[in-house]
Every structure is written in structure tokens, then in C-alpha cells.
Amino acid sequence: MPPLYVDTHCHLDRYDDPERVLAAARRDRVVVVAVTETPADFARQLARLGDDPYLRPGLGAHPLLVGRLRASEVERFFAALGQTEYVGEIGLDLSKAGKPTARRQLEVFERILADERVKAKVLTVHSRGAAAETVERLEQAGATGILHWYSGSLTVAERALAAGQYFSVNPSMLRSKRGRRLVEALPRERVLTETDGPYCKVGSRPSTPSDIVTVVAGLAELWSLTEAESADVVIENLVRLRAAVMPTNAVR
Ligand code: MN
């Protein structure tokens, strides 16, 4: 049996042809956590793609869009929680682009994390320019999640690890010095894989879930394991995370 892979952060609904991207992921045995940016996008994606054994739809409220979400859209987020076991993309963005909506972002993120149902989901979390603030909020809420495309300091990463957080690694991170330094510092049992497709590029083209195979090859080199062993490590990490957050549910 060829190895099974996972892309824990992909914006499937942002490709011109999500069905084709998902079909390629299925062919390459890549489970896709298809994050969304708003509850409306989540509903549209569910309607369009329906059930697929390789699809894990994620309910999102992207920090850079939260400032523009109407109160009713925020309520829609909570109303849709029962429809999925994956929540993302959520988080904080205190980079230049996110600064103006910092207060609203904090309010929504804290409210999401305070919901007990959310703590029983797999969370994929954005923290650009807000590593310390994001890690602190997760810790205060007693939530465990996946820090996606983490670009904060190693000191804050240590704190996140101590609180049980996971990190998802993408092709860009393995190419950059800063990203590699982080990946080298992470214990392998806390590493997951992502593409952040189509936003993360491979060469000049948008990445797709199929690029996870290359990410795993990069990890295999760092870990001195075979590619198949490394793929297994990543899948076991997801299974362990799922079991930790949803102990009473059957692992799907
Ligand atoms: Mn993203």
C-alpha cells in the first residue's frame, strides 16, 4: 500500500477547479483539510464538493476577514460547528494588514476558543505577526491546535510546544532559512504537513495538496527516515491530535 499523506491547510475553494485538485489529491492519497475563510464559504464548499473520503471540510473565520464579517455571519460560524470536526482558518493577524482590525479579531478569536465544542475540533490557526498573542490565547482557553505557517520566534514556539500545540510545515518553510530552523527545532511528533495552496507557491505555480509528497520528502531528509516512514509519522501525529481533542468520538 502506498503511504497516506495529509494536507492540514489547503484553500481548496480558491482554485479555479477544486474538483480537479481534489481528484489529484485522491490519486496521490493526500487527505485534504479544506480550510475556508468565512462561514458562507464553508457552506458553499459543502454544497459544491459534498462527501469525499479524502475531504475534511474546515469551518473558518479568517482573521483578515473578521473585521468585515457581519454579526450574523459570526453567528453562522457557531451554528455550523456541528457540521464538521475541523475548524480553520481562524487566528490572529497583527501584521500591517491586520493591525486596524486587531480588536475585533481578538474578540472573535477569544469567543471561538471559549466555545467548548471548538476545543473538541482539530484547529488550524493563523498567527502572522501575532505568534505570542495567538499562543497565549490558545493556552488560556486550554485549546490544542495546529499552528499553520508559523513564523514567530523559537522562544514562542517552545511555549506552544509546552502547551501541546502542533505545527504544520509547507513547501515555502522548507525552502527558507527561518522555516528550516523552526522545523529542525520541532520534535517530530508535533509536525504536520500543509500546502496553504493556492497561496503558497512551488516555483511560479500555486501549490496543490499533491505537493505534500515533496514536503514529506524534505522532512524525511531532516529526520533521516525513509519517505514512507516520515509519511507515517505525520499521519500518526494527526491521529494522536484528533484522539486528544475528541476522546469520546470515533477517529475518522
Ligand atoms: Mn491559509
PDB file of C-alpha atoms and ligand atoms in Angstrom:
ATOM      1  CA  MET A   1       0.000   0.000   0.000  1.00  0.00           C
ATOM      2  CA  PRO A   2       1.486   3.426  -0.909  1.00  0.00           C
ATOM      3  CA  PRO A   3       1.750   5.880   2.005  1.00  0.00           C
ATOM      4  CA  LEU A   4      -1.117   8.096   3.101  1.00  0.00           C
ATOM      5  CA  TYR A   5      -0.479  11.826   3.369  1.00  0.00           C
ATOM      6  CA  VAL A   6      -2.311  14.814   4.821  1.00  0.00           C
ATOM      7  CA  ASP A   7      -2.536  18.466   3.823  1.00  0.00           C
ATOM      8  CA  THR A   8      -3.871  20.090   7.010  1.00  0.00           C
ATOM      9  CA  HIS A   9      -4.283  23.556   5.476  1.00  0.00           C
ATOM     10  CA  CYS A  10      -5.407  23.980   1.891  1.00  0.00           C
ATOM     11  CA  HIS A  11      -7.798  26.582   0.450  1.00  0.00           C
ATOM     12  CA  LEU A  12      -9.452  24.165  -1.947  1.00  0.00           C
ATOM     13  CA  ASP A  13     -12.204  26.676  -2.746  1.00  0.00           C
ATOM     14  CA  ARG A  14      -9.634  29.182  -4.031  1.00  0.00           C
ATOM     15  CA  TYR A  15      -8.583  27.095  -7.049  1.00  0.00           C
ATOM     16  CA  ASP A  16     -10.277  27.546 -10.416  1.00  0.00           C
ATOM     17  CA  ASP A  17     -11.177  23.857 -10.406  1.00  0.00           C
ATOM     18  CA  PRO A  18     -11.417  22.436  -6.847  1.00  0.00           C
ATOM     19  CA  GLU A  19     -12.839  19.118  -8.117  1.00  0.00           C
ATOM     20  CA  ARG A  20      -9.763  18.512 -10.247  1.00  0.00           C
ATOM     21  CA  VAL A  21      -7.375  19.415  -7.387  1.00  0.00           C
ATOM     22  CA  LEU A  22      -9.268  17.075  -5.058  1.00  0.00           C
ATOM     23  CA  ALA A  23      -9.216  14.277  -7.646  1.00  0.00           C
ATOM     24  CA  ALA A  24      -5.414  14.616  -7.913  1.00  0.00           C
ATOM     25  CA  ALA A  25      -5.138  14.542  -4.097  1.00  0.00           C
ATOM     26  CA  ARG A  26      -7.204  11.344  -4.035  1.00  0.00           C
ATOM     27  CA  ARG A  27      -4.951   9.793  -6.682  1.00  0.00           C
ATOM     28  CA  ASP A  28      -1.851  10.724  -4.612  1.00  0.00           C
ATOM     29  CA  ARG A  29      -3.523   9.603  -1.350  1.00  0.00           C
ATOM     30  CA  VAL A  30      -3.451  13.061   0.261  1.00  0.00           C
ATOM     31  CA  VAL A  31      -6.251  13.751   2.758  1.00  0.00           C
ATOM     32  CA  VAL A  32      -7.199  17.424   2.381  1.00  0.00           C
ATOM     33  CA  VAL A  33      -8.284  19.634   5.261  1.00  0.00           C
ATOM     34  CA  ALA A  34     -10.049  22.222   3.125  1.00  0.00           C
ATOM     35  CA  VAL A  35      -9.993  25.357   5.247  1.00  0.00           C
ATOM     36  CA  THR A  36     -12.304  28.265   4.480  1.00  0.00           C
ATOM     37  CA  GLU A  37     -12.181  31.984   5.201  1.00  0.00           C
ATOM     38  CA  THR A  38     -15.818  32.659   6.105  1.00  0.00           C
ATOM     39  CA  PRO A  39     -18.844  30.604   7.230  1.00  0.00           C
ATOM     40  CA  ALA A  40     -20.502  31.450   3.893  1.00  0.00           C
ATOM     41  CA  ASP A  41     -17.526  29.952   2.023  1.00  0.00           C
ATOM     42  CA  PHE A  42     -17.776  26.856   4.228  1.00  0.00           C
ATOM     43  CA  ALA A  43     -21.451  26.385   3.307  1.00  0.00           C
ATOM     44  CA  ARG A  44     -20.711  26.899  -0.406  1.00  0.00           C
ATOM     45  CA  GLN A  45     -17.866  24.390  -0.301  1.00  0.00           C
ATOM     46  CA  LEU A  46     -20.013  21.749   1.423  1.00  0.00           C
ATOM     47  CA  ALA A  47     -22.725  22.194  -1.182  1.00  0.00           C
ATOM     48  CA  ARG A  48     -20.286  22.058  -4.077  1.00  0.00           C
ATOM     49  CA  LEU A  49     -17.988  19.210  -3.057  1.00  0.00           C
ATOM     50  CA  GLY A  50     -20.231  17.111  -0.831  1.00  0.00           C
ATOM     51  CA  ASP A  51     -18.816  13.937   0.674  1.00  0.00           C
ATOM     52  CA  ASP A  52     -15.429  12.650  -0.404  1.00  0.00           C
ATOM     53  CA  PRO A  53     -13.293  10.170   1.521  1.00  0.00           C
ATOM     54  CA  TYR A  54     -10.262  12.453   1.144  1.00  0.00           C
ATOM     55  CA  LEU A  55     -12.044  15.713   2.057  1.00  0.00           C
ATOM     56  CA  ARG A  56     -12.178  17.220   5.558  1.00  0.00           C
ATOM     57  CA  PRO A  57     -14.100  20.493   5.294  1.00  0.00           C
ATOM     58  CA  GLY A  58     -12.878  23.218   7.659  1.00  0.00           C
ATOM     59  CA  LEU A  59     -15.115  25.936   9.075  1.00  0.00           C
ATOM     60  CA  GLY A  60     -13.268  29.237   9.085  1.00  0.00           C
ATOM     61  CA  ALA A  61     -13.298  32.869  10.104  1.00  0.00           C
ATOM     62  CA  HIS A  62     -10.034  34.230   8.681  1.00  0.00           C
ATOM     63  CA  PRO A  63      -8.507  36.947  10.889  1.00  0.00           C
ATOM     64  CA  LEU A  64      -8.042  39.321   7.944  1.00  0.00           C
ATOM     65  CA  LEU A  65     -11.727  38.997   7.026  1.00  0.00           C
ATOM     66  CA  VAL A  66     -13.189  39.015  10.529  1.00  0.00           C
ATOM     67  CA  GLY A  67     -13.207  42.830  10.550  1.00  0.00           C
ATOM     68  CA  ARG A  68     -15.680  42.767   7.667  1.00  0.00           C
ATOM     69  CA  LEU A  69     -17.895  39.914   8.895  1.00  0.00           C
ATOM     70  CA  ARG A  70     -21.390  40.950   9.912  1.00  0.00           C
ATOM     71  CA  ALA A  71     -22.580  39.863  13.349  1.00  0.00           C
ATOM     72  CA  SER A  72     -24.975  37.415  11.652  1.00  0.00           C
ATOM     73  CA  GLU A  73     -22.042  35.811   9.799  1.00  0.00           C
ATOM     74  CA  VAL A  74     -20.230  35.306  13.097  1.00  0.00           C
ATOM     75  CA  GLU A  75     -23.379  33.640  14.489  1.00  0.00           C
ATOM     76  CA  ARG A  76     -23.442  31.462  11.397  1.00  0.00           C
ATOM     77  CA  PHE A  77     -19.978  30.196  12.354  1.00  0.00           C
ATOM     78  CA  PHE A  78     -21.287  28.892  15.674  1.00  0.00           C
ATOM     79  CA  ALA A  79     -24.426  27.486  14.055  1.00  0.00           C
ATOM     80  CA  ALA A  80     -22.310  25.450  11.597  1.00  0.00           C
ATOM     81  CA  LEU A  81     -19.976  23.885  14.188  1.00  0.00           C
ATOM     82  CA  GLY A  82     -21.933  20.642  14.248  1.00  0.00           C
ATOM     83  CA  GLN A  83     -21.230  20.074  10.559  1.00  0.00           C
ATOM     84  CA  THR A  84     -17.505  19.415  10.811  1.00  0.00           C
ATOM     85  CA  GLU A  85     -14.664  18.235  13.029  1.00  0.00           C
ATOM     86  CA  TYR A  86     -12.196  20.733  11.544  1.00  0.00           C
ATOM     87  CA  VAL A  87     -12.062  24.450  12.288  1.00  0.00           C
ATOM     88  CA  GLY A  88      -9.896  26.783  10.206  1.00  0.00           C
ATOM     89  CA  GLU A  89      -8.740  29.118   9.163  1.00  0.00           C
ATOM     90  CA  ILE A  90      -9.021  31.018  12.426  1.00  0.00           C
ATOM     91  CA  GLY A  91      -6.489  33.016  14.419  1.00  0.00           C
ATOM     92  CA  LEU A  92      -4.904  36.422  14.664  1.00  0.00           C
ATOM     93  CA  ASP A  93      -3.058  38.631  12.179  1.00  0.00           C
ATOM     94  CA  LEU A  94      -1.280  41.618  13.688  1.00  0.00           C
ATOM     95  CA  SER A  95       0.868  42.329  10.636  1.00  0.00           C
ATOM     96  CA  LYS A  96       0.373  45.705   8.948  1.00  0.00           C
ATOM     97  CA  ALA A  97      -2.658  44.326   7.105  1.00  0.00           C
ATOM     98  CA  GLY A  98      -4.328  43.082  10.270  1.00  0.00           C
ATOM     99  CA  LYS A  99      -3.492  45.826  12.765  1.00  0.00           C
ATOM    100  CA  PRO A 100      -6.552  48.006  12.023  1.00  0.00           C
ATOM    101  CA  THR A 101      -8.940  45.171  12.968  1.00  0.00           C
ATOM    102  CA  ALA A 102      -6.946  43.860  15.955  1.00  0.00           C
ATOM    103  CA  ARG A 103      -9.700  44.465  18.497  1.00  0.00           C
ATOM    104  CA  ARG A 104     -12.398  42.742  16.503  1.00  0.00           C
ATOM    105  CA  GLN A 105     -10.042  39.835  15.694  1.00  0.00           C
ATOM    106  CA  LEU A 106      -9.278  39.301  19.372  1.00  0.00           C
ATOM    107  CA  GLU A 107     -12.948  39.472  20.285  1.00  0.00           C
ATOM    108  CA  VAL A 108     -13.965  36.867  17.687  1.00  0.00           C
ATOM    109  CA  PHE A 109     -10.956  34.576  18.255  1.00  0.00           C
ATOM    110  CA  GLU A 110     -11.474  34.569  22.021  1.00  0.00           C
ATOM    111  CA  ARG A 111     -15.165  33.855  21.574  1.00  0.00           C
ATOM    112  CA  ILE A 112     -14.413  30.951  19.226  1.00  0.00           C
ATOM    113  CA  LEU A 113     -11.885  29.490  21.659  1.00  0.00           C
ATOM    114  CA  ALA A 114     -14.271  29.852  24.590  1.00  0.00           C
ATOM    115  CA  ASP A 115     -16.770  27.516  22.899  1.00  0.00           C
ATOM    116  CA  GLU A 116     -16.359  24.007  24.348  1.00  0.00           C
ATOM    117  CA  ARG A 117     -17.400  22.452  21.016  1.00  0.00           C
ATOM    118  CA  VAL A 118     -14.448  24.164  19.320  1.00  0.00           C
ATOM    119  CA  LYS A 119     -11.987  22.583  21.736  1.00  0.00           C
ATOM    120  CA  ALA A 120     -13.166  19.180  20.507  1.00  0.00           C
ATOM    121  CA  LYS A 121     -12.218  20.020  16.886  1.00  0.00           C
ATOM    122  CA  VAL A 122      -8.932  19.993  15.020  1.00  0.00           C
ATOM    123  CA  LEU A 123      -7.989  23.684  14.746  1.00  0.00           C
ATOM    124  CA  THR A 124      -5.756  25.175  12.069  1.00  0.00           C
ATOM    125  CA  VAL A 125      -4.552  28.540  13.271  1.00  0.00           C
ATOM    126  CA  HIS A 126      -3.050  31.620  11.617  1.00  0.00           C
ATOM    127  CA  SER A 127      -0.657  33.740  13.724  1.00  0.00           C
ATOM    128  CA  ARG A 128       1.146  36.145  11.373  1.00  0.00           C
ATOM    129  CA  GLY A 129       2.699  38.993  13.337  1.00  0.00           C
ATOM    130  CA  ALA A 130       0.859  37.614  16.360  1.00  0.00           C
ATOM    131  CA  ALA A 131       2.701  34.479  17.470  1.00  0.00           C
ATOM    132  CA  ALA A 132       2.833  35.338  21.177  1.00  0.00           C
ATOM    133  CA  GLU A 133      -0.744  36.652  21.260  1.00  0.00           C
ATOM    134  CA  THR A 134      -2.105  33.583  19.456  1.00  0.00           C
ATOM    135  CA  VAL A 135      -0.176  31.039  21.518  1.00  0.00           C
ATOM    136  CA  GLU A 136      -1.239  32.808  24.699  1.00  0.00           C
ATOM    137  CA  ARG A 137      -4.941  32.765  23.717  1.00  0.00           C
ATOM    138  CA  LEU A 138      -4.817  29.055  22.878  1.00  0.00           C
ATOM    139  CA  GLU A 139      -3.118  28.327  26.175  1.00  0.00           C
ATOM    140  CA  GLN A 140      -5.572  30.414  28.214  1.00  0.00           C
ATOM    141  CA  ALA A 141      -8.505  28.665  26.551  1.00  0.00           C
ATOM    142  CA  GLY A 142      -6.965  25.225  27.095  1.00  0.00           C
ATOM    143  CA  ALA A 143      -7.216  24.593  23.345  1.00  0.00           C
ATOM    144  CA  THR A 144      -4.891  22.387  21.314  1.00  0.00           C
ATOM    145  CA  GLY A 145      -4.426  23.148  17.649  1.00  0.00           C
ATOM    146  CA  ILE A 146      -2.138  23.332  14.667  1.00  0.00           C
ATOM    147  CA  LEU A 147      -0.109  26.497  14.152  1.00  0.00           C
ATOM    148  CA  HIS A 148      -0.128  26.936  10.401  1.00  0.00           C
ATOM    149  CA  TRP A 149       2.855  28.536   8.562  1.00  0.00           C
ATOM    150  CA  TYR A 150       4.257  29.659  11.905  1.00  0.00           C
ATOM    151  CA  SER A 151       6.760  32.498  11.504  1.00  0.00           C
ATOM    152  CA  GLY A 152       7.241  33.658  15.097  1.00  0.00           C
ATOM    153  CA  SER A 153      10.252  33.228  17.347  1.00  0.00           C
ATOM    154  CA  LEU A 154      11.658  29.931  18.561  1.00  0.00           C
ATOM    155  CA  THR A 155      11.024  31.088  22.133  1.00  0.00           C
ATOM    156  CA  VAL A 156       7.289  31.392  21.497  1.00  0.00           C
ATOM    157  CA  ALA A 157       7.369  28.097  19.572  1.00  0.00           C
ATOM    158  CA  GLU A 158       8.841  26.425  22.686  1.00  0.00           C
ATOM    159  CA  ARG A 159       5.987  27.807  24.725  1.00  0.00           C
ATOM    160  CA  ALA A 160       3.472  26.496  22.212  1.00  0.00           C
ATOM    161  CA  LEU A 161       5.102  23.057  22.296  1.00  0.00           C
ATOM    162  CA  ALA A 162       4.962  23.042  26.097  1.00  0.00           C
ATOM    163  CA  ALA A 163       1.216  23.709  25.815  1.00  0.00           C
ATOM    164  CA  GLY A 164       0.789  20.778  23.414  1.00  0.00           C
ATOM    165  CA  GLN A 165       0.428  22.623  20.099  1.00  0.00           C
ATOM    166  CA  TYR A 166       1.297  21.157  16.710  1.00  0.00           C
ATOM    167  CA  PHE A 167       2.907  22.912  13.721  1.00  0.00           C
ATOM    168  CA  SER A 168       2.139  22.433  10.036  1.00  0.00           C
ATOM    169  CA  VAL A 169       5.030  22.753   7.602  1.00  0.00           C
ATOM    170  CA  ASN A 170       4.692  23.809   3.954  1.00  0.00           C
ATOM    171  CA  PRO A 171       6.996  23.942   0.893  1.00  0.00           C
ATOM    172  CA  SER A 172       7.943  27.619   1.497  1.00  0.00           C
ATOM    173  CA  MET A 173       9.026  26.913   5.053  1.00  0.00           C
ATOM    174  CA  LEU A 174      11.342  24.119   3.944  1.00  0.00           C
ATOM    175  CA  ARG A 175      12.924  26.493   1.409  1.00  0.00           C
ATOM    176  CA  SER A 176      13.520  29.393   3.802  1.00  0.00           C
ATOM    177  CA  LYS A 177      16.291  29.592   6.383  1.00  0.00           C
ATOM    178  CA  ARG A 178      13.889  30.728   9.084  1.00  0.00           C
ATOM    179  CA  GLY A 179      11.408  27.995   8.286  1.00  0.00           C
ATOM    180  CA  ARG A 180      14.055  25.282   8.307  1.00  0.00           C
ATOM    181  CA  ARG A 181      15.396  26.489  11.637  1.00  0.00           C
ATOM    182  CA  LEU A 182      11.918  26.058  13.096  1.00  0.00           C
ATOM    183  CA  VAL A 183      11.382  22.620  11.577  1.00  0.00           C
ATOM    184  CA  GLU A 184      14.747  21.479  12.903  1.00  0.00           C
ATOM    185  CA  ALA A 185      13.753  22.644  16.384  1.00  0.00           C
ATOM    186  CA  LEU A 186      10.397  20.838  16.382  1.00  0.00           C
ATOM    187  CA  PRO A 187      10.072  17.366  17.866  1.00  0.00           C
ATOM    188  CA  ARG A 188       8.902  15.173  15.033  1.00  0.00           C
ATOM    189  CA  GLU A 189       5.799  14.043  16.934  1.00  0.00           C
ATOM    190  CA  ARG A 190       4.431  17.622  16.690  1.00  0.00           C
ATOM    191  CA  VAL A 191       4.890  18.110  12.959  1.00  0.00           C
ATOM    192  CA  LEU A 192       2.064  18.110  10.411  1.00  0.00           C
ATOM    193  CA  THR A 193       2.146  18.989   6.724  1.00  0.00           C
ATOM    194  CA  GLU A 194       0.302  21.648   4.726  1.00  0.00           C
ATOM    195  CA  THR A 195       0.487  23.454   1.422  1.00  0.00           C
ATOM    196  CA  ASP A 196      -1.616  26.585   2.125  1.00  0.00           C
ATOM    197  CA  GLY A 197      -2.454  26.147  -1.534  1.00  0.00           C
ATOM    198  CA  PRO A 198      -3.014  28.002  -3.720  1.00  0.00           C
ATOM    199  CA  TYR A 199      -1.373  30.823  -1.709  1.00  0.00           C
ATOM    200  CA  CYS A 200       1.958  29.078  -1.131  1.00  0.00           C
ATOM    201  CA  LYS A 201       3.851  28.741  -4.418  1.00  0.00           C
ATOM    202  CA  VAL A 202       6.065  25.973  -5.745  1.00  0.00           C
ATOM    203  CA  GLY A 203       8.278  27.680  -8.303  1.00  0.00           C
ATOM    204  CA  SER A 204       5.887  30.031 -10.080  1.00  0.00           C
ATOM    205  CA  ARG A 205       2.777  27.831  -9.799  1.00  0.00           C
ATOM    206  CA  PRO A 206       0.335  27.605  -6.904  1.00  0.00           C
ATOM    207  CA  SER A 207       0.962  24.622  -4.644  1.00  0.00           C
ATOM    208  CA  THR A 208      -1.621  21.828  -4.521  1.00  0.00           C
ATOM    209  CA  PRO A 209      -2.180  19.025  -1.970  1.00  0.00           C
ATOM    210  CA  SER A 210      -0.122  16.750  -4.220  1.00  0.00           C
ATOM    211  CA  ASP A 211       2.945  18.805  -3.215  1.00  0.00           C
ATOM    212  CA  ILE A 212       2.712  17.227   0.256  1.00  0.00           C
ATOM    213  CA  VAL A 213       4.707  14.326  -1.162  1.00  0.00           C
ATOM    214  CA  THR A 214       7.671  16.728  -1.601  1.00  0.00           C
ATOM    215  CA  VAL A 215       7.205  18.227   1.864  1.00  0.00           C
ATOM    216  CA  VAL A 216       7.346  14.731   3.357  1.00  0.00           C
ATOM    217  CA  ALA A 217      10.490  14.010   1.312  1.00  0.00           C
ATOM    218  CA  GLY A 218      12.071  17.147   2.838  1.00  0.00           C
ATOM    219  CA  LEU A 219      11.103  16.018   6.332  1.00  0.00           C
ATOM    220  CA  ALA A 220      12.475  12.537   5.649  1.00  0.00           C
ATOM    221  CA  GLU A 221      15.846  14.085   4.867  1.00  0.00           C
ATOM    222  CA  LEU A 222      15.823  16.149   8.074  1.00  0.00           C
ATOM    223  CA  TRP A 223      14.700  13.203  10.168  1.00  0.00           C
ATOM    224  CA  SER A 224      16.940  10.611   8.498  1.00  0.00           C
ATOM    225  CA  LEU A 225      13.919   8.393   7.857  1.00  0.00           C
ATOM    226  CA  THR A 226      12.526   6.958   4.656  1.00  0.00           C
ATOM    227  CA  GLU A 227       9.756   8.894   2.938  1.00  0.00           C
ATOM    228  CA  ALA A 228       7.228   6.195   3.823  1.00  0.00           C
ATOM    229  CA  GLU A 229       8.286   6.275   7.497  1.00  0.00           C
ATOM    230  CA  SER A 230       8.013  10.072   7.537  1.00  0.00           C
ATOM    231  CA  ALA A 231       4.539   9.967   5.963  1.00  0.00           C
ATOM    232  CA  ASP A 232       3.510   7.543   8.735  1.00  0.00           C
ATOM    233  CA  VAL A 233       4.924   9.843  11.442  1.00  0.00           C
ATOM    234  CA  VAL A 234       2.792  12.738  10.138  1.00  0.00           C
ATOM    235  CA  ILE A 235      -0.396  10.660   9.889  1.00  0.00           C
ATOM    236  CA  GLU A 236       0.165   9.239  13.392  1.00  0.00           C
ATOM    237  CA  ASN A 237       0.553  12.823  14.651  1.00  0.00           C
ATOM    238  CA  LEU A 238      -2.833  13.764  13.213  1.00  0.00           C
ATOM    239  CA  VAL A 239      -4.457  10.653  14.664  1.00  0.00           C
ATOM    240  CA  ARG A 240      -2.943  11.451  18.094  1.00  0.00           C
ATOM    241  CA  LEU A 241      -4.094  15.086  17.918  1.00  0.00           C
ATOM    242  CA  ARG A 242      -7.618  14.018  16.924  1.00  0.00           C
ATOM    243  CA  ALA A 243      -7.767  11.473  19.729  1.00  0.00           C
ATOM    244  CA  ALA A 244      -6.564  14.099  22.236  1.00  0.00           C
ATOM    245  CA  VAL A 245      -9.166  16.705  21.328  1.00  0.00           C
ATOM    246  CA  MET A 246     -12.070  14.341  20.687  1.00  0.00           C
ATOM    247  CA  PRO A 247     -11.512  11.450  23.103  1.00  0.00           C
ATOM    248  CA  THR A 248     -15.141  10.369  23.039  1.00  0.00           C
ATOM    249  CA  ASN A 249     -15.527  10.373  19.261  1.00  0.00           C
ATOM    250  CA  ALA A 250     -14.544   7.582  16.939  1.00  0.00           C
ATOM    251  CA  VAL A 251     -11.455   8.568  14.956  1.00  0.00           C
ATOM    252  CA  ARG A 252     -12.377   9.101  11.371  1.00  0.00           C
TER     253      ARG A 252
HETATM  254 MN    MN B   1      -4.229  29.920   4.733  1.00  0.00          MN
END
